[in-house]
Amino acid sequence: MFDILIALLVVGAVGLVAGILLVLASYFFRIEEEEKTKLIRECLPGSNCGACGYTGCDGYAKALALGEAEPHLCVPGAIAVAEKLSEILGVEVKASDPIVAFVGCNGTCEATSKKADYDGIDSCLAASMLYGGPNACRFGCIGCGDCSKVCPVDAICFEDGIARVDSRICIGCGMCAKECPKNIIAIIPRDARVAVMCNSNDKGAVARKNCKNACIGCKKCEVNCPTNAITVIDNLSVIDYGKCIACGKCAEVCPTHCIKLTDFAAHSIIDYGK
Amino acid sequence: METVKSLIVILMSSVLVNNYVLSQFLGICPFLGVSKKLDQATGMGVAVTFVMLMATAVTWPIQTYILNNTGLEYMQTIVFILVIAALVQFTEIFLKKYIPALHKSLGVYLPLITTNCAVLGVTINNMTDGYGFVESLVSSLGCGLGFLLAMVLFSGIRSRIDEMNIPKALRGLPVTLIAASFLSLAFFGFAGIIDNLFA
């Protein structure tokens, strides 16, 4: 009986001392976290994608509290978060347009061929260092999935050997675009109605030989565009979304159907006339 | 001179021969969990070394002056767990306030170590081996360095594993455990060196 009492007392005393020590420590050594930073942090989505240019949501919240950052930089939170943040900070909202990542390549297994079999490290970057990658077209998607590995919301999947962004899930953070060694992922407005699904700068004949779906730089789109929104630069059509009125003429005249009609809200890419 | 020699023997034997991870199989959880990247592995190793030293410095007096005097040696495990957990929490609060830089590099790992069996193992083994205060500290330092060594070596191996084409059934944890067992076998090669260290 006496032994148990001693054990209880000693262990209890040790526990009590440790507990008191911790309470005192948390009282005397506590850090006054700024109220504003806390409030701001609660508004942010917390996916730590880094699209704002700061190190995660905590970093952005700190920069906002110090007044070093604009409140509209959060891409996944979009306008809703920007409004909440500007309410806390008491500044005007400068809305940024919703954006989405788009893979500009349609070199599917059927349309293009491989010039070599690649059996090395499973990474687009490594594959592209070997003679520009295993594809016949040196501009196209390699399909090893570097983009899907960095995607914070798992929006990228692979169809016919090509990366495809699910625009319903995509938050437009642009991590994939930064990662792609071929630079074929573009960040474009979510309300874009047309998009060029090719990134080949090869001359028309070469591009066509490498891939059936390539842009051959024929300039038909450029000629037919009513607002001069399309120009052919280095054998490739480039759309200026600031001028585009979404009439769809370019997709209509494109001989290789590399300009597609798009509807990102419904996640569909449609060939003209199909 | 003799004491220095014996301290060096204790240090070397706890780093190489009695390596906590690779020959006593303590602290396997952080060893497998945090060894994916070199910087994380180093951070965890340093944090564990630090906590082992602190824990020994606190638990040795408690055992010697409180538990032994009251005949409560059998409560060792419970009291040590209690003390170590409180100590690690205290250290975290203290570092956050006064040495934010160190807290930033160790901070994530400290809560993980709170109930780490390697830390508990070191403090209890020091008592079982009948070490004095200084010997205990040296032994803890050695164990911590041994843990750090194992983590760093293994993070190198794991980064190589990631690049290999491994049969599907073995991917992930299975191949990691196999690699760990090879590394452990390699450490058995150190078994005889301590006796001949000063021969």
GROMACS .gro file of C-alpha atoms in nm, chain A residues 3-4 6-8 10-11 14-16 18-19 21-22 25-26 28-32 62 119-122, chain B residues 62 66-67 70 72 74-75 78-79 82-83 85-91 93-94 96-98 104 163 165:
model
   52
    3ASP     CA    1   0.474   0.157  -0.212
    4ILE     CA    2   0.184   0.247  -0.437
    6ILE     CA    3   0.503   0.669  -0.306
    7ALA     CA    4   0.487   0.574  -0.672
    8LEU     CA    5   0.171   0.779  -0.721
   10VAL     CA    6   0.653   1.073  -0.723
   11VAL     CA    7   0.513   1.019  -1.073
   14VAL     CA    8   0.704   1.477  -1.189
   15GLY     CA    9   0.397   1.513  -1.412
   16LEU     CA   10   0.278   1.819  -1.221
   18ALA     CA   11   0.635   1.915  -1.619
   19GLY     CA   12   0.280   2.042  -1.667
   21LEU     CA   13   0.662   2.417  -1.665
   22LEU     CA   14   0.480   2.384  -1.996
   25ALA     CA   15   0.648   2.833  -2.096
   26SER     CA   16   0.345   2.874  -2.320
   28PHE     CA   17   0.591   3.355  -2.106
   29PHE     CA   18   0.731   3.247  -2.440
   30ARG     CA   19   0.417   3.284  -2.651
   31ILE     CA   20   0.448   3.473  -2.974
   32GLU     CA   21   0.198   3.744  -3.053
   62LYS     CA   22   0.232   3.755  -4.410
  119ASP     CA   23   1.345   0.357  -7.178
  120GLY     CA   24   1.520   0.588  -6.933
  121ILE     CA   25   1.423   0.789  -6.626
  122ASP     CA   26   1.048   0.842  -6.619
  336ILE     CA   27   1.591   1.202  -1.229
  340ILE     CA   28   1.476   1.056  -0.745
  341LEU     CA   29   1.381   0.710  -0.872
  344THR     CA   30   1.265   0.616  -0.356
  346LEU     CA   31   1.086   0.333  -0.790
  348TYR     CA   32   1.036   0.001  -1.206
  349MET     CA   33   0.857   0.328  -1.296
  352ILE     CA   34   0.663   0.585  -1.762
  353VAL     CA   35   0.851   0.867  -1.594
  356LEU     CA   36   0.651   1.181  -1.942
  357VAL     CA   37   0.968   1.382  -1.896
  359ALA     CA   38   0.748   1.451  -2.401
  360ALA     CA   39   0.729   1.756  -2.177
  361LEU     CA   40   1.090   1.844  -2.251
  362VAL     CA   41   1.045   1.831  -2.629
  363GLN     CA   42   0.735   2.049  -2.609
  364PHE     CA   43   0.918   2.295  -2.388
  365THR     CA   44   1.214   2.304  -2.627
  367ILE     CA   45   0.813   2.667  -2.741
  368PHE     CA   46   1.150   2.802  -2.630
  370LYS     CA   47   1.006   2.940  -3.142
  371LYS     CA   48   1.046   3.244  -2.921
  372TYR     CA   49   1.421   3.291  -2.896
  378LYS     CA   50   1.236   2.686  -3.864
  437GLU     CA   51   1.523   0.629  -6.042
  439ASN     CA   52   1.272   0.041  -6.265
   0.00000   0.00000   0.00000
